[in-house]
mmCIF file of C-alpha atoms in Angstrom:
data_model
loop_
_atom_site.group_PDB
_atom_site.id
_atom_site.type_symbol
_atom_site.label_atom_id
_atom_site.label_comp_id
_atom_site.label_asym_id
_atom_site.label_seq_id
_atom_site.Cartn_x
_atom_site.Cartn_y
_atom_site.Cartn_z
ATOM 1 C CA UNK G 1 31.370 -42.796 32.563
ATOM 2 C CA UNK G 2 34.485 -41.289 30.946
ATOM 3 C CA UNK G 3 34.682 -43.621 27.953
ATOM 4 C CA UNK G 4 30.638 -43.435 27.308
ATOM 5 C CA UNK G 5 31.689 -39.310 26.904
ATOM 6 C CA UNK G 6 34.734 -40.330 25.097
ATOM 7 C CA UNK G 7 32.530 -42.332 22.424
ATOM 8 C CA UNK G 8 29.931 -39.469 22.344
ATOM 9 C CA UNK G 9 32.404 -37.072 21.560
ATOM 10 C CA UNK G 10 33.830 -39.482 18.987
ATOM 11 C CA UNK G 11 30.812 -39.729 17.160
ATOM 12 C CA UNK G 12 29.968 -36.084 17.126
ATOM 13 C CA UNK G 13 33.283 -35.523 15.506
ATOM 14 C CA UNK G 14 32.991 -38.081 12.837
ATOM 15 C CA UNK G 15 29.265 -36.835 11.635
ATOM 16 C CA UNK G 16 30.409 -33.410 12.216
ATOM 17 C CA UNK G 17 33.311 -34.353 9.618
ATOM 18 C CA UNK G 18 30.793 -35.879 7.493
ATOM 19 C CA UNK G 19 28.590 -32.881 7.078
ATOM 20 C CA UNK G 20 31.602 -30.942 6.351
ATOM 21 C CA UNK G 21 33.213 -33.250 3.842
ATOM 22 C CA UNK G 22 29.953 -34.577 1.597
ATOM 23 C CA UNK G 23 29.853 -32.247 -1.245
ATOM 24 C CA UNK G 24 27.127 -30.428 -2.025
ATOM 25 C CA UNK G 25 25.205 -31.037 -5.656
ATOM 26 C CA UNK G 26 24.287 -27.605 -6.708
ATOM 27 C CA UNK G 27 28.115 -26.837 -6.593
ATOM 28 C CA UNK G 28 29.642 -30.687 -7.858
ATOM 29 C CA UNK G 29 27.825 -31.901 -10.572
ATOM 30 C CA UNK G 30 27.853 -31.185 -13.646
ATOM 31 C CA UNK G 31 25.068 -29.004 -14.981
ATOM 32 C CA UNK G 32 23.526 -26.990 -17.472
ATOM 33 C CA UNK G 33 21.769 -23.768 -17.023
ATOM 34 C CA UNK G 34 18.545 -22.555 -19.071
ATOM 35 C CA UNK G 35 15.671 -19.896 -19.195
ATOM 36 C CA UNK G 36 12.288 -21.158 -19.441
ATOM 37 C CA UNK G 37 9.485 -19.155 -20.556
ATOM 38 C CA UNK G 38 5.506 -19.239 -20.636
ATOM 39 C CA UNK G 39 2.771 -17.268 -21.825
ATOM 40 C CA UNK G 40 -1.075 -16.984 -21.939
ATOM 41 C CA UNK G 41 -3.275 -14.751 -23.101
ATOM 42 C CA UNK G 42 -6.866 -14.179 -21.064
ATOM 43 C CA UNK G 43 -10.055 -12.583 -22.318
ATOM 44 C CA UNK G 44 -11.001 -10.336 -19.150
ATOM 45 C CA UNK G 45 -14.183 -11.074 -17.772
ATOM 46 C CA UNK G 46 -13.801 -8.685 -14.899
ATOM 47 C CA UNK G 47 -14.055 -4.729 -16.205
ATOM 48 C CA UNK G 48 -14.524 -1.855 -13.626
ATOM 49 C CA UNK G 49 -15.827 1.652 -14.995
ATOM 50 C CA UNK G 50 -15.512 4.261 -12.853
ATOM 51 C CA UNK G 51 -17.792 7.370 -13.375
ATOM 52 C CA UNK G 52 -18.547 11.001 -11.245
ATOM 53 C CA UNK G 53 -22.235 12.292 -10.673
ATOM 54 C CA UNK G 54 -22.403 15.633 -9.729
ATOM 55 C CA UNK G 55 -24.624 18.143 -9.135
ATOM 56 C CA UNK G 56 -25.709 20.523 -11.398
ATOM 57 C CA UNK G 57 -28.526 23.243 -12.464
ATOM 58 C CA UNK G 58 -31.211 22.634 -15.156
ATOM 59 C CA UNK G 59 -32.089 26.021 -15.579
ATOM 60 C CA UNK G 60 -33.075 27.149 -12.165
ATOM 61 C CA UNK G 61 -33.611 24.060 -10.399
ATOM 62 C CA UNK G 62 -30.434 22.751 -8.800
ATOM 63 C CA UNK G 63 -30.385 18.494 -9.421
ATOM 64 C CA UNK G 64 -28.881 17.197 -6.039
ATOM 65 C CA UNK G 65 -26.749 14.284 -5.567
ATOM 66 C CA UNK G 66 -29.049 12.026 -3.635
ATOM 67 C CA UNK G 67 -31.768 12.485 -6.453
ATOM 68 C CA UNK G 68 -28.723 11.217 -9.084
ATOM 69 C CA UNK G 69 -27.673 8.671 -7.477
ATOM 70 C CA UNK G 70 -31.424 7.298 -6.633
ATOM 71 C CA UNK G 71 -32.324 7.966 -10.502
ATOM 72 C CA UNK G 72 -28.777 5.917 -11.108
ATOM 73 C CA UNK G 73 -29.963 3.173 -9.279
ATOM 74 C CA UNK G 74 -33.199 2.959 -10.347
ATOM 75 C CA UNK G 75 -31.637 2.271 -14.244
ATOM 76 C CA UNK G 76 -29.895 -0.340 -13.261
ATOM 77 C CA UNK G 77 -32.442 -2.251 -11.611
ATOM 78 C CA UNK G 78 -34.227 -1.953 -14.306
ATOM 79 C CA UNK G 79 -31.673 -3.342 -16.533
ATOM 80 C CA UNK G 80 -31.140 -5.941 -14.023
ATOM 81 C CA UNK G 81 -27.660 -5.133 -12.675
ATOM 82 C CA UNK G 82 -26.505 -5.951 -9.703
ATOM 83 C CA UNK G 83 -26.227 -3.233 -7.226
ATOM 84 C CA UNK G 84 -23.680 -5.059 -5.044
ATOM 85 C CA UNK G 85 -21.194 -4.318 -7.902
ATOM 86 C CA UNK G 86 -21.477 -0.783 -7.204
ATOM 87 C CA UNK G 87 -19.434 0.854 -4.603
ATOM 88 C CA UNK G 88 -17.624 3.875 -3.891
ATOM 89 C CA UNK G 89 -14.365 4.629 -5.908
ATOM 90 C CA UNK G 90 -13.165 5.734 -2.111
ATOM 91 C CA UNK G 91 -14.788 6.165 1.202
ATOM 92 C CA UNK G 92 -13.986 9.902 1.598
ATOM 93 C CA UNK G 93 -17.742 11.556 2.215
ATOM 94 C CA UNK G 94 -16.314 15.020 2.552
ATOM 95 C CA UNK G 95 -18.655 16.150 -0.060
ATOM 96 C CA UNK G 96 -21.422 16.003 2.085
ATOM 97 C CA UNK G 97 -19.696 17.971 4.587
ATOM 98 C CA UNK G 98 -18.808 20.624 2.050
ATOM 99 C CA UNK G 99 -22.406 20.133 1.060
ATOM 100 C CA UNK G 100 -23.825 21.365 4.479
ATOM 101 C CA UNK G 101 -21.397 24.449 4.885
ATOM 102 C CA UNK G 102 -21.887 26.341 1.360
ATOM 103 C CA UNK G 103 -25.133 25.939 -0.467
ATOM 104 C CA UNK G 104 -23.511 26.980 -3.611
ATOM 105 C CA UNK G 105 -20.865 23.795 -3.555
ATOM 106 C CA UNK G 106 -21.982 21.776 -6.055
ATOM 107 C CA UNK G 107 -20.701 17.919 -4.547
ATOM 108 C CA UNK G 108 -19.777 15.246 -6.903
ATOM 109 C CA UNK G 109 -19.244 11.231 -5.807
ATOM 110 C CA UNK G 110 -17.255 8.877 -7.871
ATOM 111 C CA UNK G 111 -18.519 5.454 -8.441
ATOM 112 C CA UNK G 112 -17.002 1.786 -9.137
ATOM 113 C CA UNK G 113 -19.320 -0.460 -11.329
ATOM 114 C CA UNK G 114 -17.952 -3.815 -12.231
ATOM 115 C CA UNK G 115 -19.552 -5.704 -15.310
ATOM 116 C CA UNK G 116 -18.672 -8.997 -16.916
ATOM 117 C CA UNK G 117 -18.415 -8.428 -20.705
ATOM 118 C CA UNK G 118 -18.381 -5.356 -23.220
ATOM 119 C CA UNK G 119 -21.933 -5.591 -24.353
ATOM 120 C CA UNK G 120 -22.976 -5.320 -20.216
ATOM 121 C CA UNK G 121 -19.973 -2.275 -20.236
ATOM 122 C CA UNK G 122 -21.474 -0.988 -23.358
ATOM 123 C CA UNK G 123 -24.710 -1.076 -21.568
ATOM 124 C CA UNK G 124 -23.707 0.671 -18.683
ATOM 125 C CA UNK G 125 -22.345 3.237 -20.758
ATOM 126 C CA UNK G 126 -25.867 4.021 -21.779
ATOM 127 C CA UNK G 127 -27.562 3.870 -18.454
ATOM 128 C CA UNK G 128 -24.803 6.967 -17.647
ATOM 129 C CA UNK G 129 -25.272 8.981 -20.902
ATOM 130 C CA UNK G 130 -28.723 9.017 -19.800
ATOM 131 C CA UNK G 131 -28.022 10.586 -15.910
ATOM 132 C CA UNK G 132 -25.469 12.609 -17.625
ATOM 133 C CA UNK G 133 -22.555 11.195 -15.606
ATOM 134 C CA UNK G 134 -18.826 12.536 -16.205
ATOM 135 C CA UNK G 135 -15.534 11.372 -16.396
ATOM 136 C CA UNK G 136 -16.410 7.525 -17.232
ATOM 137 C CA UNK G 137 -13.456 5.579 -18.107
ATOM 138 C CA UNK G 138 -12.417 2.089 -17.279
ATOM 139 C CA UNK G 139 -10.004 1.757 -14.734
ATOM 140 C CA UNK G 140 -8.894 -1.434 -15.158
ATOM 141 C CA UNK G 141 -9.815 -5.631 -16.022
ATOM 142 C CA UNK G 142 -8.652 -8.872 -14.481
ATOM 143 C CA UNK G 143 -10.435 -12.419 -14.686
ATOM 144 C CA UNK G 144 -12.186 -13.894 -11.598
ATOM 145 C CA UNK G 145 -9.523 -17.094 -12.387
ATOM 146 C CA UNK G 146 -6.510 -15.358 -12.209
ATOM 147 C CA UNK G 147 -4.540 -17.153 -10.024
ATOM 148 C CA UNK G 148 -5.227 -20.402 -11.924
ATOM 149 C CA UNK G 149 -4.085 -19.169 -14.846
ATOM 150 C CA UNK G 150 -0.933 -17.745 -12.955
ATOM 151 C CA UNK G 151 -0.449 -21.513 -12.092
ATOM 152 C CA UNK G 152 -0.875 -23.102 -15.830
ATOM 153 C CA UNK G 153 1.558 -20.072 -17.547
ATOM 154 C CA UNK G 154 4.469 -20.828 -14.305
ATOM 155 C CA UNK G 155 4.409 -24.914 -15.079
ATOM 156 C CA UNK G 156 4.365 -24.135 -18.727
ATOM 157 C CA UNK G 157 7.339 -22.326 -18.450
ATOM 158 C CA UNK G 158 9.072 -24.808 -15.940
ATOM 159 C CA UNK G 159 8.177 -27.444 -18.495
ATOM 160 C CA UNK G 160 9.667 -25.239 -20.915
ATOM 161 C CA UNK G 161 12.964 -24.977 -19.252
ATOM 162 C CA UNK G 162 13.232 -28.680 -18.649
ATOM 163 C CA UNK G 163 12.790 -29.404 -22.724
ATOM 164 C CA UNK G 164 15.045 -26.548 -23.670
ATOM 165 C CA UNK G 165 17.474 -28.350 -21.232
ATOM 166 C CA UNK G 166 16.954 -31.835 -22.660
ATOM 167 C CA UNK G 167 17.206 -30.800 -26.761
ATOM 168 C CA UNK G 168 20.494 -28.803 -25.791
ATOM 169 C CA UNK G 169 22.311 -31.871 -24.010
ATOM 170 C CA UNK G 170 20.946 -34.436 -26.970
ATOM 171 C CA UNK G 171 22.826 -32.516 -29.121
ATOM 172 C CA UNK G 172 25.891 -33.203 -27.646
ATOM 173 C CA UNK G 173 25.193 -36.807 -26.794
ATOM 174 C CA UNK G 174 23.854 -36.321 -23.232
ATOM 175 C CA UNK G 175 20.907 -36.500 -20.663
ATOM 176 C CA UNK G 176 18.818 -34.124 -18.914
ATOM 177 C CA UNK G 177 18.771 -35.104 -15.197
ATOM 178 C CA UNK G 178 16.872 -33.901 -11.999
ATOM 179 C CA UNK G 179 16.777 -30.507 -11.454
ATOM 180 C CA UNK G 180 19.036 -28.845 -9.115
ATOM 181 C CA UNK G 181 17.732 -25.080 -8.782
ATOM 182 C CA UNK G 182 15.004 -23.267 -9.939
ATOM 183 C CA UNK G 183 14.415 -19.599 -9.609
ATOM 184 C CA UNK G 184 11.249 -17.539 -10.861
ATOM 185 C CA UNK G 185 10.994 -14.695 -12.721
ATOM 186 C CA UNK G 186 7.347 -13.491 -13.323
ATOM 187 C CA UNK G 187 5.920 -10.272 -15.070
ATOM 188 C CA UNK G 188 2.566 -9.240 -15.363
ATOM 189 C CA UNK G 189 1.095 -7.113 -17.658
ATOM 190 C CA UNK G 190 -2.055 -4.803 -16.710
ATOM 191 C CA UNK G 191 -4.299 -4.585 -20.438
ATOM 192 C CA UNK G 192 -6.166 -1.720 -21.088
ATOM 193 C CA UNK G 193 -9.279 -0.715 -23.169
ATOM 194 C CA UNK G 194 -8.980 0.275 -26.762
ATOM 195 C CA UNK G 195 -11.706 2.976 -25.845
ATOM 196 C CA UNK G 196 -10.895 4.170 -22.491
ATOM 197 C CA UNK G 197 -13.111 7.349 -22.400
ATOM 198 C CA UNK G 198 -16.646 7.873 -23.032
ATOM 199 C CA UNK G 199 -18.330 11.350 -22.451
ATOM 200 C CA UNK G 200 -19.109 12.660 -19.638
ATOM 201 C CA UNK G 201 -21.381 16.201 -19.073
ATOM 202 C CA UNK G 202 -20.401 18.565 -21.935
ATOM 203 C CA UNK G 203 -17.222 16.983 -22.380
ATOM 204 C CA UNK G 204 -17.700 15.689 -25.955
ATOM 205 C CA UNK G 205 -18.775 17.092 -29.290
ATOM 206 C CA UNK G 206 -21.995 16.373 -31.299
ATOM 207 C CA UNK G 207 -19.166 14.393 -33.473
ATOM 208 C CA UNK G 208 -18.615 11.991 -31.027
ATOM 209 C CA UNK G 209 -21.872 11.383 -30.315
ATOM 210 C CA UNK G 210 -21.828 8.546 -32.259
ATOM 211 C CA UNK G 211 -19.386 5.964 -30.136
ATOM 212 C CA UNK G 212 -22.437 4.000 -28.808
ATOM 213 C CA UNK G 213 -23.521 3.091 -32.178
ATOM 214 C CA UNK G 214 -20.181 1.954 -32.909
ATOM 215 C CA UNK G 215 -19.151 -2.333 -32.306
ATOM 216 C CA UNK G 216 -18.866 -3.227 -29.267
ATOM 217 C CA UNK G 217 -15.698 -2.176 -27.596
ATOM 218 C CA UNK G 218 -13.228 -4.894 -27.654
ATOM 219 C CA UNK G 219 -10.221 -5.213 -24.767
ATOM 220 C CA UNK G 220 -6.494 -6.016 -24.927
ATOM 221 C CA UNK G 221 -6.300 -9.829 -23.850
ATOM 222 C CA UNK G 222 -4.810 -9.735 -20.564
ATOM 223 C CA UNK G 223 -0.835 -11.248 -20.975
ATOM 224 C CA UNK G 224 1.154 -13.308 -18.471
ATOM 225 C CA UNK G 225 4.302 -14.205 -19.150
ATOM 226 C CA UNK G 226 6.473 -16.266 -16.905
ATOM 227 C CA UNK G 227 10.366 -17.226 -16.735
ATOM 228 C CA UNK G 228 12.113 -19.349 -14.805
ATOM 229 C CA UNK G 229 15.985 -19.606 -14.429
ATOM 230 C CA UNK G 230 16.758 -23.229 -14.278
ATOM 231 C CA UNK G 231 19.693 -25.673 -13.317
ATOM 232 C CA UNK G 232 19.531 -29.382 -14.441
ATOM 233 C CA UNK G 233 21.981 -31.868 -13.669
ATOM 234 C CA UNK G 234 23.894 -33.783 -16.448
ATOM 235 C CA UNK G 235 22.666 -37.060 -16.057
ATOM 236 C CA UNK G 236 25.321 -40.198 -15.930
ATOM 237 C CA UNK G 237 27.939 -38.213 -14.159
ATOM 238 C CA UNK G 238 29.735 -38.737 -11.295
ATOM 239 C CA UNK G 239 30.772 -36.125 -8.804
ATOM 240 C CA UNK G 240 34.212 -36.881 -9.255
ATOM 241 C CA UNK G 241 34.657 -35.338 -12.950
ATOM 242 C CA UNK G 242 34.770 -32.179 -11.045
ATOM 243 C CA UNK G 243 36.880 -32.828 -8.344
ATOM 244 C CA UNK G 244 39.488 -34.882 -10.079
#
């Protein structure tokens, strides 16, 4: 019983010593160190416009919210949008609230439309020139593939890394090997319209009147760029060049 502990002990002592003593690769072999970069450039096919109705007086008659909105909605069928883009820019409903205390509030709501290119945008735009909506801008575009094209612009720039590596060690007579560490470095870029603003109620001058006759507005391309730090080994080299 004593020498079956004795061996156990033995053992766990010599893998112990093992673990201890087998040099790790990220530290012993020889390496080379490079910054790999990617980039793409997306058309946005996702644009949301947000826009205010509010309340107002034509002469006499006060023009209530509900009656905007329902005229609003009634355009859009029309022009066969989807309704189930439309939402809420928020779910605060204190305007009703404000609404049922004081007669003389006027209450406002602030919508989210999304639409899939500039003509359907520049459509839109229309629909709210004619309910005299305020304060439409876009505020802001993505692509309904983003996170595919996150993958393509990360392995470009991984694959960039590894060739930079390769060319560098050629010149000097050597070989790219596996890689040893790779760390990412990603920045995205939110585009923006070149036309952010189109008039709202009273908010413009006759002057300016003439932005929907104007081309189509055209968006920034939407711009991911990705680096990667990478560490490749030095292929054909043995750990002991470092640890002579």
């Amino acid at each position: 019983m004593k020498a079956s502990k004795l061996i156990l002990i033995l053992l766990l002592f010599s893998v112990s010593s093992f673990a201890q003593t087998e040099p790790n690769p990220l530290h012993s072999t020889p390496y080379i160190e490079v910054t790999g970069e990617g980039e793409l450039e997306i058309v946005p096919n996702e644009i949301f416009l947000q826009f205010t109705l509010k309340e107002r007086y034509d002469g006499k008659t006060k023009i209530n919210i509900e009656d905007l909105e329902k005229k609003m909605k009634q355009h859009l069928k029309v022009n066969k949008f989807d309704l189930s883009k439309l939402s809420l820019a928020d779910a605060d409903a204190n305007f009703v609230t404000i609404k049922r205390k004081n007669k003389d509030v006027l209450a406002s709501k602030d919508f989210i439309i999304e639409v899939s290119s500039t003509q359907e945008l520049a459509d839109v735009w229309e629909i709210l020139d004619e309910i005299d909506a305020a304060n439409a801008h876009v505020q802001r575009v993505d692509h309904s593939e983003m996170e595919d094209f996150k993958k393509e612009v990360k392995i470009k720039a991984i694959k960039n890394a590894k060739e930079k590596a390769s060319y560098l060690l050629e010149a000097v007579d050597e070989q790219v090997g596996r890689a040893l560490f790779i760390q990412e470095r990603e920045n995205y870029s939110q585009p923006f319209a070149e036309k952010m603003m189109i008039r709202g109620v009273a908010s413009f001058q006759n002057d300016e009147l003439e932005i929907a006759d104007e081309p189509a507005i055209s968006f920034k391309k939407i711009k991911l760029t990705y680096k990667v730090f990478a560490r490749f080994a030095i292929e054909g080299h043995p750990v002991e060049l470092l640890n002579p």
